[in-house]
Amino acid sequence: MTHQPQSEMVELDHLLDLPEQDRLRLEEIVVEHLVDRAFYVQTSGAYLEDGEDPVAHFCRIGWRLLLKPNPTFDVWWYWTNHLDPSSAEINPLVHYALSGQQAGVSTHPTPRQRPDAESLPSDRAPRRACLFAAFDAEGTVDEATRLLIAELDRHCDVFVLYDNYMSPDELAKLADITVGAWAVRHGAYDFGSYSMLARDLVGWDRLAAYDEVLFVNDSCFLVRPLDAVFGQMDRRNCDWWGLQATKGLASTKDQVSNSFTEPIPIERVRAEMLEGFEHDPVYDFHIGSYFLAFRRPVLEDPGFRRLIDSVGPAGNKLLVILKYEVGITHLLLGHGFTFDTFMPSLDPFHPLFTLRHFALLEQGFPLLKRYLIYQNHYDVPGLDQWHELVRAACAEAPVDVFESSLQRTAPDDRLQRSMSIHADADGRVKVPRVLRGNAYRRRDAAVDKNSDTWVFAVDVSDHRLPPNSRAIFEAVKDDPSITKVVLTRSKRIHLDGVNVVTEPLLSPRGRQLLLRAGTLFLNRRPRATFRAPLDPERQTIVAVRDGLLLERTGRTAGKPLAPETTNSEPNELIHPAPLPAYSGLLVASDVDALAAVASHWPATYSQSWRTGIPAHDFLFCAPEALPADMREELQRLRAQVAGRTLVLFAPSLRRTGADYEPYRFSNAEIAWLRSWTERDDIALGIREHPLDLERPYMTQLGEFALDLSVRHYPSDHVVLRAADALMTDFSGSALDFAVTGKPVLSFAHDLEVAQDRLLYDLEHFFPGPVACTFDSLAVDLEYLPTQQRSPRYDRIREMLTDYHDAQNTNRVLARLTSTAGERG
């Protein structure tokens, strides 16, 4: 280490005012004597780039990852105890160098256990509250989750918060087993729900009436009643407790302290081992955060409340684990609070994610981790027998309910992978291996392609089959000469037809089918879609797209790349020419081709196929020509609309707190919209983006608007077909809808801010009126259902689409035939 600089000459306020690069350089000088380079390289070397200076790395990103700069400085401990844990304004080590060191504040905890641990009242039943964190991507109260909440309700006052939109009808399913239930999208995982419940929805003042407050989440199935758990723990003296303790994370499994192979009694852990855990490069001892109980000494501790109140959205799940799941244990041990666990021992590494979990069930453990069954990140063999293993431990466990929940909520590709891991006769674990990178490239070069095998890949973002791929599939589904391969991800897809094969994309069988296919259909970049290096010289790769474009996507959404050379000749490319990625790009017109090529780099204009958009056929074809599932959706939707005029509101994806936030209607504006729908016999249907978990417009207007989300109506084009008019902000679905000639309207309340997000000047290239205020929106809505097409509408429609004849898919098939002929 170098000598200590004159840190007192640098003031924190001055440091925070500097430009970022100047600030980083000064921070490196200030903390250089506090960073143990050898220790940092040894413990965090995997994070460093070749030749990168440890001090520079720590100041740039290491402290944000909670990496230790030296053996005695715990970043998160210092951060939570001496700074604001909700703010990342100042590097904790810099603060220590400039302020904390002189003040003599602690840089790491000294774990201890209070001799006078809390006991619950013996003259009455304990008053217990439970803050329950839940999440459901479909906005459904899962039956398995309801069973767990109902059991908790026998012992606690339960307050539930879902981190996603839930309709009032769904939340009402919990009315008889909760004191309060809410649904608010916050994006801060389980501890974000605990924080919002304790701080805002229930409140610390209300929680002061309870002897014990539980934090429980929905990550587990309830295998048996909780009477034994509460009966035992009520008699224990402790300040906080959980069901079991864990030593280790996936990222720390090789730490020496995690090498033990036999259970260690919790009494010994408390008495002998806590101090040693502090010397680990990454602190990873914790009480399982899926089920924690805190008593009055902890609940009244300012440090505990400050940490819980500080929880906010985080993009890095590992940091959430280290800051809160592990961090809460570290904080409470450092503050001297005595813990206990229902299970008597600290079992070897991550027992809930190994076969050891089933042994714990036999010993009375009450919960089964969902993640073990479907994610199985430690490749545990034999989980295809999990039903029998659970029943052997507890014959009354509602295994069928667990299975139904997994079928609905678990990622299907991960679940299938987990079920396929097995051990051979010699005990060797056989894990499905998927070819990637150069291994795939070598195999691809050696495999002959079958022109009669067509692969349809799901969308990489929502894992649904793109509508244009569905239209092409329907056209050939009964052709016995073509093998149709649907490569899936998290969602199950069932399609009827002849010679139809459905396999997970990232599976050995899925890879074999991809290698042999002659034609591939996808709507995103090939590498992102297939996780493999494809060669358009050997396979026909067709970009089907999502539809017509209004927003910038792909390369058009980012800033232009800087030239890689400044010495280019007049005819020299300033960027290297990319290798081809596509054989064809489906477009609807010359104008659409320009937008599509710009958005699907490195596609070229010559690769655009002016066939029209296949899914537009679903808007023009006779009803009986629709696929059976789409006909059923259409009939159901028309029954729900019940003869009213359907105005579809289809906004783009917006998030509260992001650059493009949803519009917040005032109470008066909501009242006007309700009155308008009643007065003019309007059915206002809301279809928000499939990935929108906040659902801000259903949250505001759901009392009178129809929920036309993907959950209820999977097909976009069924809803577009049924609509009489469409309102959006700037979703491309408005341009797809405009091919029908029906009225469209843009409510772009933040157009001035969002203009750079668009491909076109909205006020000149949108087929219908553009409203930027609610007053102008109200005027336009009055006339929307009867709006006549303007010359501008017809001009834009003709510029964007060459065909309106339900023959786009046939043109694609014809182009494929000619391409196959060209390839020989």
PDB file of C-alpha atoms in Angstrom, residues 33-282:
ATOM      1  CA  HIS A  33      -4.029   3.523   0.502  1.00  0.00           C
ATOM      2  CA  LEU A  34      -7.208   1.677   1.557  1.00  0.00           C
ATOM      3  CA  VAL A  35      -7.418  -0.770  -1.354  1.00  0.00           C
ATOM      4  CA  ASP A  36      -5.419  -3.957  -0.798  1.00  0.00           C
ATOM      5  CA  ARG A  37      -4.520  -4.727  -4.416  1.00  0.00           C
ATOM      6  CA  ALA A  38      -3.418  -8.309  -3.824  1.00  0.00           C
ATOM      7  CA  PHE A  39      -6.552  -9.092  -1.783  1.00  0.00           C
ATOM      8  CA  TYR A  40      -8.800  -7.440  -4.367  1.00  0.00           C
ATOM      9  CA  VAL A  41      -7.293  -9.372  -7.275  1.00  0.00           C
ATOM     10  CA  GLN A  42      -7.502 -12.625  -5.302  1.00  0.00           C
ATOM     11  CA  THR A  43     -11.141 -12.178  -4.239  1.00  0.00           C
ATOM     12  CA  SER A  44     -12.617 -10.165  -7.103  1.00  0.00           C
ATOM     13  CA  GLY A  45     -10.269 -10.863 -10.001  1.00  0.00           C
ATOM     14  CA  ALA A  46     -13.095 -12.359 -12.078  1.00  0.00           C
ATOM     15  CA  TYR A  47     -14.617  -8.884 -12.360  1.00  0.00           C
ATOM     16  CA  LEU A  48     -11.432  -7.182 -13.622  1.00  0.00           C
ATOM     17  CA  GLU A  49     -10.502  -6.788 -17.251  1.00  0.00           C
ATOM     18  CA  ASP A  50      -6.999  -7.832 -18.268  1.00  0.00           C
ATOM     19  CA  GLY A  51      -4.492  -5.391 -16.831  1.00  0.00           C
ATOM     20  CA  GLU A  52      -7.122  -3.259 -15.094  1.00  0.00           C
ATOM     21  CA  ASP A  53      -5.950  -1.466 -11.962  1.00  0.00           C
ATOM     22  CA  PRO A  54      -7.811  -2.737  -8.863  1.00  0.00           C
ATOM     23  CA  VAL A  55      -8.155   0.768  -7.405  1.00  0.00           C
ATOM     24  CA  ALA A  56      -9.636   2.103 -10.636  1.00  0.00           C
ATOM     25  CA  HIS A  57     -12.002  -0.860 -10.892  1.00  0.00           C
ATOM     26  CA  PHE A  58     -13.186  -0.486  -7.318  1.00  0.00           C
ATOM     27  CA  CYS A  59     -13.891   3.222  -7.759  1.00  0.00           C
ATOM     28  CA  ARG A  60     -15.606   2.706 -11.117  1.00  0.00           C
ATOM     29  CA  ILE A  61     -17.867  -0.245 -10.342  1.00  0.00           C
ATOM     30  CA  GLY A  62     -16.493  -2.498  -7.572  1.00  0.00           C
ATOM     31  CA  TRP A  63     -18.114  -0.652  -4.684  1.00  0.00           C
ATOM     32  CA  ARG A  64     -21.490  -0.773  -6.449  1.00  0.00           C
ATOM     33  CA  LEU A  65     -21.092  -4.567  -6.632  1.00  0.00           C
ATOM     34  CA  LEU A  66     -20.306  -4.591  -2.881  1.00  0.00           C
ATOM     35  CA  LEU A  67     -16.816  -5.990  -3.472  1.00  0.00           C
ATOM     36  CA  LYS A  68     -14.458  -5.712  -0.508  1.00  0.00           C
ATOM     37  CA  PRO A  69     -11.479  -3.366  -1.072  1.00  0.00           C
ATOM     38  CA  ASN A  70      -9.616  -4.946   1.843  1.00  0.00           C
ATOM     39  CA  PRO A  71     -10.335  -7.675   4.404  1.00  0.00           C
ATOM     40  CA  THR A  72     -11.747  -5.297   7.042  1.00  0.00           C
ATOM     41  CA  PHE A  73     -13.974  -2.997   5.002  1.00  0.00           C
ATOM     42  CA  ASP A  74     -17.460  -4.329   4.322  1.00  0.00           C
ATOM     43  CA  VAL A  75     -19.016  -1.978   1.766  1.00  0.00           C
ATOM     44  CA  TRP A  76     -22.683  -2.727   2.492  1.00  0.00           C
ATOM     45  CA  TRP A  77     -22.229  -2.670   6.243  1.00  0.00           C
ATOM     46  CA  TYR A  78     -20.635   0.764   6.085  1.00  0.00           C
ATOM     47  CA  TRP A  79     -23.228   1.930   3.545  1.00  0.00           C
ATOM     48  CA  THR A  80     -26.249   0.891   5.620  1.00  0.00           C
ATOM     49  CA  ASN A  81     -24.915   2.031   8.961  1.00  0.00           C
ATOM     50  CA  HIS A  82     -23.243   5.333   8.102  1.00  0.00           C
ATOM     51  CA  LEU A  83     -24.828   6.468   4.816  1.00  0.00           C
ATOM     52  CA  ASP A  84     -28.235   6.456   3.175  1.00  0.00           C
ATOM     53  CA  PRO A  85     -28.726   2.885   1.840  1.00  0.00           C
ATOM     54  CA  SER A  86     -31.235   4.157  -0.726  1.00  0.00           C
ATOM     55  CA  SER A  87     -28.667   6.475  -2.322  1.00  0.00           C
ATOM     56  CA  ALA A  88     -25.671   5.553  -4.476  1.00  0.00           C
ATOM     57  CA  GLU A  89     -24.324   9.093  -4.524  1.00  0.00           C
ATOM     58  CA  ILE A  90     -21.041   8.442  -2.760  1.00  0.00           C
ATOM     59  CA  ASN A  91     -18.577   5.561  -2.759  1.00  0.00           C
ATOM     60  CA  PRO A  92     -18.589   4.324   0.884  1.00  0.00           C
ATOM     61  CA  LEU A  93     -14.811   3.880   0.923  1.00  0.00           C
ATOM     62  CA  VAL A  94     -14.355   7.453  -0.274  1.00  0.00           C
ATOM     63  CA  HIS A  95     -16.673   8.637   2.499  1.00  0.00           C
ATOM     64  CA  TYR A  96     -14.661   6.641   5.015  1.00  0.00           C
ATOM     65  CA  ALA A  97     -11.373   8.121   3.776  1.00  0.00           C
ATOM     66  CA  LEU A  98     -12.684  11.695   3.940  1.00  0.00           C
ATOM     67  CA  SER A  99     -14.889  11.495   7.012  1.00  0.00           C
ATOM     68  CA  GLY A 100     -15.499   8.144   8.658  1.00  0.00           C
ATOM     69  CA  GLN A 101     -11.915   7.199   9.354  1.00  0.00           C
ATOM     70  CA  GLN A 102     -11.277  10.333  11.378  1.00  0.00           C
ATOM     71  CA  ALA A 103     -14.556   9.813  13.235  1.00  0.00           C
ATOM     72  CA  GLY A 104     -13.572   6.238  14.086  1.00  0.00           C
ATOM     73  CA  VAL A 105     -16.746   4.615  12.754  1.00  0.00           C
ATOM     74  CA  SER A 106     -16.992   0.865  12.202  1.00  0.00           C
ATOM     75  CA  THR A 107     -16.099  -0.634   8.839  1.00  0.00           C
ATOM     76  CA  HIS A 108     -17.435  -4.134   9.504  1.00  0.00           C
ATOM     77  CA  PRO A 109     -19.683  -5.736  12.101  1.00  0.00           C
ATOM     78  CA  THR A 110     -18.632  -7.560  15.203  1.00  0.00           C
ATOM     79  CA  PRO A 111     -21.338 -10.231  15.487  1.00  0.00           C
ATOM     80  CA  ARG A 112     -22.642 -10.952  18.934  1.00  0.00           C
ATOM     81  CA  GLN A 113     -25.800 -12.349  20.508  1.00  0.00           C
ATOM     82  CA  ARG A 114     -27.759 -10.449  23.163  1.00  0.00           C
ATOM     83  CA  PRO A 115     -27.917 -12.392  26.460  1.00  0.00           C
ATOM     84  CA  ASP A 116     -31.459 -11.153  27.141  1.00  0.00           C
ATOM     85  CA  ALA A 117     -33.140 -12.238  23.894  1.00  0.00           C
ATOM     86  CA  GLU A 118     -36.823 -11.454  23.478  1.00  0.00           C
ATOM     87  CA  SER A 119     -39.519 -13.833  24.700  1.00  0.00           C
ATOM     88  CA  LEU A 120     -43.133 -13.747  23.617  1.00  0.00           C
ATOM     89  CA  PRO A 121     -45.927 -13.168  26.180  1.00  0.00           C
ATOM     90  CA  SER A 122     -46.832 -16.285  28.160  1.00  0.00           C
ATOM     91  CA  ASP A 123     -50.191 -15.027  29.481  1.00  0.00           C
ATOM     92  CA  ARG A 124     -51.857 -14.610  26.061  1.00  0.00           C
ATOM     93  CA  ALA A 125     -51.544 -15.649  22.462  1.00  0.00           C
ATOM     94  CA  PRO A 126     -48.893 -13.680  20.586  1.00  0.00           C
ATOM     95  CA  ARG A 127     -50.155 -10.901  18.337  1.00  0.00           C
ATOM     96  CA  ARG A 128     -48.607 -11.631  15.001  1.00  0.00           C
ATOM     97  CA  ALA A 129     -48.722  -9.869  11.625  1.00  0.00           C
ATOM     98  CA  CYS A 130     -47.493 -11.176   8.298  1.00  0.00           C
ATOM     99  CA  LEU A 131     -46.303  -9.009   5.407  1.00  0.00           C
ATOM    100  CA  PHE A 132     -46.678 -11.256   2.372  1.00  0.00           C
ATOM    101  CA  ALA A 133     -44.864 -10.514  -0.912  1.00  0.00           C
ATOM    102  CA  ALA A 134     -46.339 -12.016  -4.074  1.00  0.00           C
ATOM    103  CA  PHE A 135     -45.918 -11.815  -7.818  1.00  0.00           C
ATOM    104  CA  ASP A 136     -47.911 -13.276 -10.678  1.00  0.00           C
ATOM    105  CA  ALA A 137     -47.132 -12.321 -14.279  1.00  0.00           C
ATOM    106  CA  GLU A 138     -50.675 -13.186 -15.371  1.00  0.00           C
ATOM    107  CA  GLY A 139     -52.314 -11.202 -12.588  1.00  0.00           C
ATOM    108  CA  THR A 140     -53.900 -14.316 -11.080  1.00  0.00           C
ATOM    109  CA  VAL A 141     -54.262 -15.446  -7.466  1.00  0.00           C
ATOM    110  CA  ASP A 142     -52.535 -18.802  -7.684  1.00  0.00           C
ATOM    111  CA  GLU A 143     -54.283 -21.576  -5.785  1.00  0.00           C
ATOM    112  CA  ALA A 144     -51.027 -22.758  -4.205  1.00  0.00           C
ATOM    113  CA  THR A 145     -50.288 -19.219  -3.031  1.00  0.00           C
ATOM    114  CA  ARG A 146     -53.792 -18.912  -1.647  1.00  0.00           C
ATOM    115  CA  LEU A 147     -53.291 -22.101   0.397  1.00  0.00           C
ATOM    116  CA  LEU A 148     -50.152 -20.640   1.974  1.00  0.00           C
ATOM    117  CA  ILE A 149     -51.858 -17.321   2.753  1.00  0.00           C
ATOM    118  CA  ALA A 150     -54.860 -19.145   4.234  1.00  0.00           C
ATOM    119  CA  GLU A 151     -52.570 -21.125   6.531  1.00  0.00           C
ATOM    120  CA  LEU A 152     -50.772 -17.961   7.620  1.00  0.00           C
ATOM    121  CA  ASP A 153     -54.176 -16.408   8.289  1.00  0.00           C
ATOM    122  CA  ARG A 154     -54.732 -19.032  11.008  1.00  0.00           C
ATOM    123  CA  HIS A 155     -51.770 -17.587  12.916  1.00  0.00           C
ATOM    124  CA  CYS A 156     -51.380 -13.969  11.779  1.00  0.00           C
ATOM    125  CA  ASP A 157     -53.051 -10.852  10.478  1.00  0.00           C
ATOM    126  CA  VAL A 158     -51.962 -11.109   6.842  1.00  0.00           C
ATOM    127  CA  PHE A 159     -51.247  -8.128   4.604  1.00  0.00           C
ATOM    128  CA  VAL A 160     -50.498  -8.993   0.968  1.00  0.00           C
ATOM    129  CA  LEU A 161     -48.830  -6.945  -1.763  1.00  0.00           C
ATOM    130  CA  TYR A 162     -48.549  -8.162  -5.358  1.00  0.00           C
ATOM    131  CA  ASP A 163     -45.734  -6.628  -7.406  1.00  0.00           C
ATOM    132  CA  ASN A 164     -47.921  -6.568 -10.526  1.00  0.00           C
ATOM    133  CA  TYR A 165     -51.327  -5.459 -11.698  1.00  0.00           C
ATOM    134  CA  MET A 166     -54.267  -7.412 -10.263  1.00  0.00           C
ATOM    135  CA  SER A 167     -57.881  -6.771 -11.093  1.00  0.00           C
ATOM    136  CA  PRO A 168     -60.213  -5.995  -8.178  1.00  0.00           C
ATOM    137  CA  ASP A 169     -61.969  -9.320  -8.816  1.00  0.00           C
ATOM    138  CA  GLU A 170     -58.726 -11.229  -8.378  1.00  0.00           C
ATOM    139  CA  LEU A 171     -57.768  -9.404  -5.192  1.00  0.00           C
ATOM    140  CA  ALA A 172     -61.257 -10.095  -3.859  1.00  0.00           C
ATOM    141  CA  LYS A 173     -60.331 -13.788  -3.777  1.00  0.00           C
ATOM    142  CA  LEU A 174     -58.128 -12.954  -0.775  1.00  0.00           C
ATOM    143  CA  ALA A 175     -60.701 -10.905   1.130  1.00  0.00           C
ATOM    144  CA  ASP A 176     -61.626 -13.672   3.580  1.00  0.00           C
ATOM    145  CA  ILE A 177     -58.032 -14.615   4.462  1.00  0.00           C
ATOM    146  CA  THR A 178     -56.281 -11.230   4.641  1.00  0.00           C
ATOM    147  CA  VAL A 179     -56.654  -7.990   6.568  1.00  0.00           C
ATOM    148  CA  GLY A 180     -55.450  -6.050   3.531  1.00  0.00           C
ATOM    149  CA  ALA A 181     -54.440  -6.891  -0.048  1.00  0.00           C
ATOM    150  CA  TRP A 182     -52.912  -4.568  -2.655  1.00  0.00           C
ATOM    151  CA  ALA A 183     -51.362  -4.767  -6.115  1.00  0.00           C
ATOM    152  CA  VAL A 184     -48.715  -2.154  -6.982  1.00  0.00           C
ATOM    153  CA  ARG A 185     -45.974  -2.644  -9.546  1.00  0.00           C
ATOM    154  CA  HIS A 186     -42.713  -1.434  -7.986  1.00  0.00           C
ATOM    155  CA  GLY A 187     -40.088  -3.736  -9.515  1.00  0.00           C
ATOM    156  CA  ALA A 188     -38.072  -4.071  -6.301  1.00  0.00           C
ATOM    157  CA  TYR A 189     -38.617  -7.805  -5.714  1.00  0.00           C
ATOM    158  CA  ASP A 190     -39.858  -9.257  -2.425  1.00  0.00           C
ATOM    159  CA  PHE A 191     -38.073  -6.816  -0.150  1.00  0.00           C
ATOM    160  CA  GLY A 192     -39.627  -4.008  -2.160  1.00  0.00           C
ATOM    161  CA  SER A 193     -43.031  -5.388  -1.180  1.00  0.00           C
ATOM    162  CA  TYR A 194     -42.022  -5.747   2.472  1.00  0.00           C
ATOM    163  CA  SER A 195     -40.756  -2.177   2.373  1.00  0.00           C
ATOM    164  CA  MET A 196     -43.877  -0.722   0.790  1.00  0.00           C
ATOM    165  CA  LEU A 197     -46.140  -2.625   3.181  1.00  0.00           C
ATOM    166  CA  ALA A 198     -44.211  -1.605   6.316  1.00  0.00           C
ATOM    167  CA  ARG A 199     -43.553   1.977   5.259  1.00  0.00           C
ATOM    168  CA  ASP A 200     -46.696   2.964   3.357  1.00  0.00           C
ATOM    169  CA  LEU A 201     -49.601   0.531   3.095  1.00  0.00           C
ATOM    170  CA  VAL A 202     -49.711  -0.895   6.624  1.00  0.00           C
ATOM    171  CA  GLY A 203     -47.300   1.459   8.342  1.00  0.00           C
ATOM    172  CA  TRP A 204     -44.803   1.055  11.161  1.00  0.00           C
ATOM    173  CA  ASP A 205     -47.235   2.643  13.617  1.00  0.00           C
ATOM    174  CA  ARG A 206     -49.824  -0.034  12.967  1.00  0.00           C
ATOM    175  CA  LEU A 207     -47.200  -2.774  13.151  1.00  0.00           C
ATOM    176  CA  ALA A 208     -46.222  -1.502  16.609  1.00  0.00           C
ATOM    177  CA  ALA A 209     -49.294  -3.282  17.973  1.00  0.00           C
ATOM    178  CA  TYR A 210     -47.837  -6.725  17.161  1.00  0.00           C
ATOM    179  CA  ASP A 211     -45.411  -8.851  19.161  1.00  0.00           C
ATOM    180  CA  GLU A 212     -43.989 -10.387  16.012  1.00  0.00           C
ATOM    181  CA  VAL A 213     -44.020  -9.433  12.336  1.00  0.00           C
ATOM    182  CA  LEU A 214     -43.338 -11.987   9.609  1.00  0.00           C
ATOM    183  CA  PHE A 215     -41.878 -11.400   6.158  1.00  0.00           C
ATOM    184  CA  VAL A 216     -43.068 -14.237   3.894  1.00  0.00           C
ATOM    185  CA  ASN A 217     -43.067 -14.574   0.101  1.00  0.00           C
ATOM    186  CA  ASP A 218     -44.725 -16.844  -2.440  1.00  0.00           C
ATOM    187  CA  SER A 219     -41.595 -18.722  -3.524  1.00  0.00           C
ATOM    188  CA  CYS A 220     -42.637 -21.884  -1.667  1.00  0.00           C
ATOM    189  CA  PHE A 221     -45.453 -24.415  -1.656  1.00  0.00           C
ATOM    190  CA  LEU A 222     -47.079 -25.229   1.701  1.00  0.00           C
ATOM    191  CA  VAL A 223     -46.433 -28.932   2.349  1.00  0.00           C
ATOM    192  CA  ARG A 224     -47.883 -29.176   5.862  1.00  0.00           C
ATOM    193  CA  PRO A 225     -49.589 -26.884   8.435  1.00  0.00           C
ATOM    194  CA  LEU A 226     -47.490 -24.365  10.358  1.00  0.00           C
ATOM    195  CA  ASP A 227     -48.735 -25.284  13.851  1.00  0.00           C
ATOM    196  CA  ALA A 228     -45.517 -27.102  14.761  1.00  0.00           C
ATOM    197  CA  VAL A 229     -43.410 -24.161  13.548  1.00  0.00           C
ATOM    198  CA  PHE A 230     -45.211 -21.511  15.594  1.00  0.00           C
ATOM    199  CA  GLY A 231     -45.701 -23.857  18.567  1.00  0.00           C
ATOM    200  CA  GLN A 232     -41.964 -24.450  18.780  1.00  0.00           C
ATOM    201  CA  MET A 233     -40.740 -20.943  17.999  1.00  0.00           C
ATOM    202  CA  ASP A 234     -43.200 -19.273  20.391  1.00  0.00           C
ATOM    203  CA  ARG A 235     -41.311 -20.994  23.224  1.00  0.00           C
ATOM    204  CA  ARG A 236     -37.887 -19.863  22.046  1.00  0.00           C
ATOM    205  CA  ASN A 237     -36.158 -16.752  23.345  1.00  0.00           C
ATOM    206  CA  CYS A 238     -34.794 -14.839  20.355  1.00  0.00           C
ATOM    207  CA  ASP A 239     -35.070 -11.435  18.691  1.00  0.00           C
ATOM    208  CA  TRP A 240     -35.731 -12.842  15.241  1.00  0.00           C
ATOM    209  CA  TRP A 241     -35.974 -16.224  13.585  1.00  0.00           C
ATOM    210  CA  GLY A 242     -36.441 -18.103  10.325  1.00  0.00           C
ATOM    211  CA  LEU A 243     -37.072 -21.629   9.176  1.00  0.00           C
ATOM    212  CA  GLN A 244     -33.468 -22.515   8.307  1.00  0.00           C
ATOM    213  CA  ALA A 245     -30.003 -21.053   7.867  1.00  0.00           C
ATOM    214  CA  THR A 246     -27.887 -21.151   4.719  1.00  0.00           C
ATOM    215  CA  LYS A 247     -24.163 -20.751   4.194  1.00  0.00           C
ATOM    216  CA  GLY A 248     -23.285 -20.010   0.595  1.00  0.00           C
ATOM    217  CA  LEU A 249     -24.575 -18.603  -2.675  1.00  0.00           C
ATOM    218  CA  ALA A 250     -24.200 -19.871  -6.217  1.00  0.00           C
ATOM    219  CA  SER A 251     -21.434 -17.313  -6.711  1.00  0.00           C
ATOM    220  CA  THR A 252     -19.581 -18.273  -3.494  1.00  0.00           C
ATOM    221  CA  LYS A 253     -19.819 -22.055  -3.492  1.00  0.00           C
ATOM    222  CA  ASP A 254     -16.016 -22.395  -3.704  1.00  0.00           C
ATOM    223  CA  GLN A 255     -15.287 -20.355  -0.575  1.00  0.00           C
ATOM    224  CA  VAL A 256     -13.396 -22.432   1.979  1.00  0.00           C
ATOM    225  CA  SER A 257     -15.996 -21.787   4.674  1.00  0.00           C
ATOM    226  CA  ASN A 258     -18.619 -23.474   2.496  1.00  0.00           C
ATOM    227  CA  SER A 259     -16.808 -26.781   2.177  1.00  0.00           C
ATOM    228  CA  PHE A 260     -18.384 -28.524   5.190  1.00  0.00           C
ATOM    229  CA  THR A 261     -20.329 -31.698   4.370  1.00  0.00           C
ATOM    230  CA  GLU A 262     -22.241 -32.468   7.584  1.00  0.00           C
ATOM    231  CA  PRO A 263     -24.959 -30.464   9.385  1.00  0.00           C
ATOM    232  CA  ILE A 264     -23.708 -28.087  12.080  1.00  0.00           C
ATOM    233  CA  PRO A 265     -25.933 -27.438  15.119  1.00  0.00           C
ATOM    234  CA  ILE A 266     -27.268 -23.891  15.198  1.00  0.00           C
ATOM    235  CA  GLU A 267     -26.069 -23.561  18.820  1.00  0.00           C
ATOM    236  CA  ARG A 268     -22.497 -24.075  17.624  1.00  0.00           C
ATOM    237  CA  VAL A 269     -22.964 -21.632  14.735  1.00  0.00           C
ATOM    238  CA  ARG A 270     -24.129 -18.952  17.173  1.00  0.00           C
ATOM    239  CA  ALA A 271     -21.432 -19.630  19.734  1.00  0.00           C
ATOM    240  CA  GLU A 272     -18.356 -20.292  17.576  1.00  0.00           C
ATOM    241  CA  MET A 273     -18.693 -19.503  13.888  1.00  0.00           C
ATOM    242  CA  LEU A 274     -20.230 -16.077  13.312  1.00  0.00           C
ATOM    243  CA  GLU A 275     -16.971 -14.177  13.757  1.00  0.00           C
ATOM    244  CA  GLY A 276     -15.247 -16.422  11.218  1.00  0.00           C
ATOM    245  CA  PHE A 277     -17.870 -15.725   8.592  1.00  0.00           C
ATOM    246  CA  GLU A 278     -16.775 -12.079   8.626  1.00  0.00           C
ATOM    247  CA  HIS A 279     -13.466 -13.045   7.042  1.00  0.00           C
ATOM    248  CA  ASP A 280     -15.060 -14.448   3.892  1.00  0.00           C
ATOM    249  CA  PRO A 281     -14.349 -12.394   0.752  1.00  0.00           C
ATOM    250  CA  VAL A 282     -18.118 -12.269   0.200  1.00  0.00           C
TER     251      VAL A 282
END
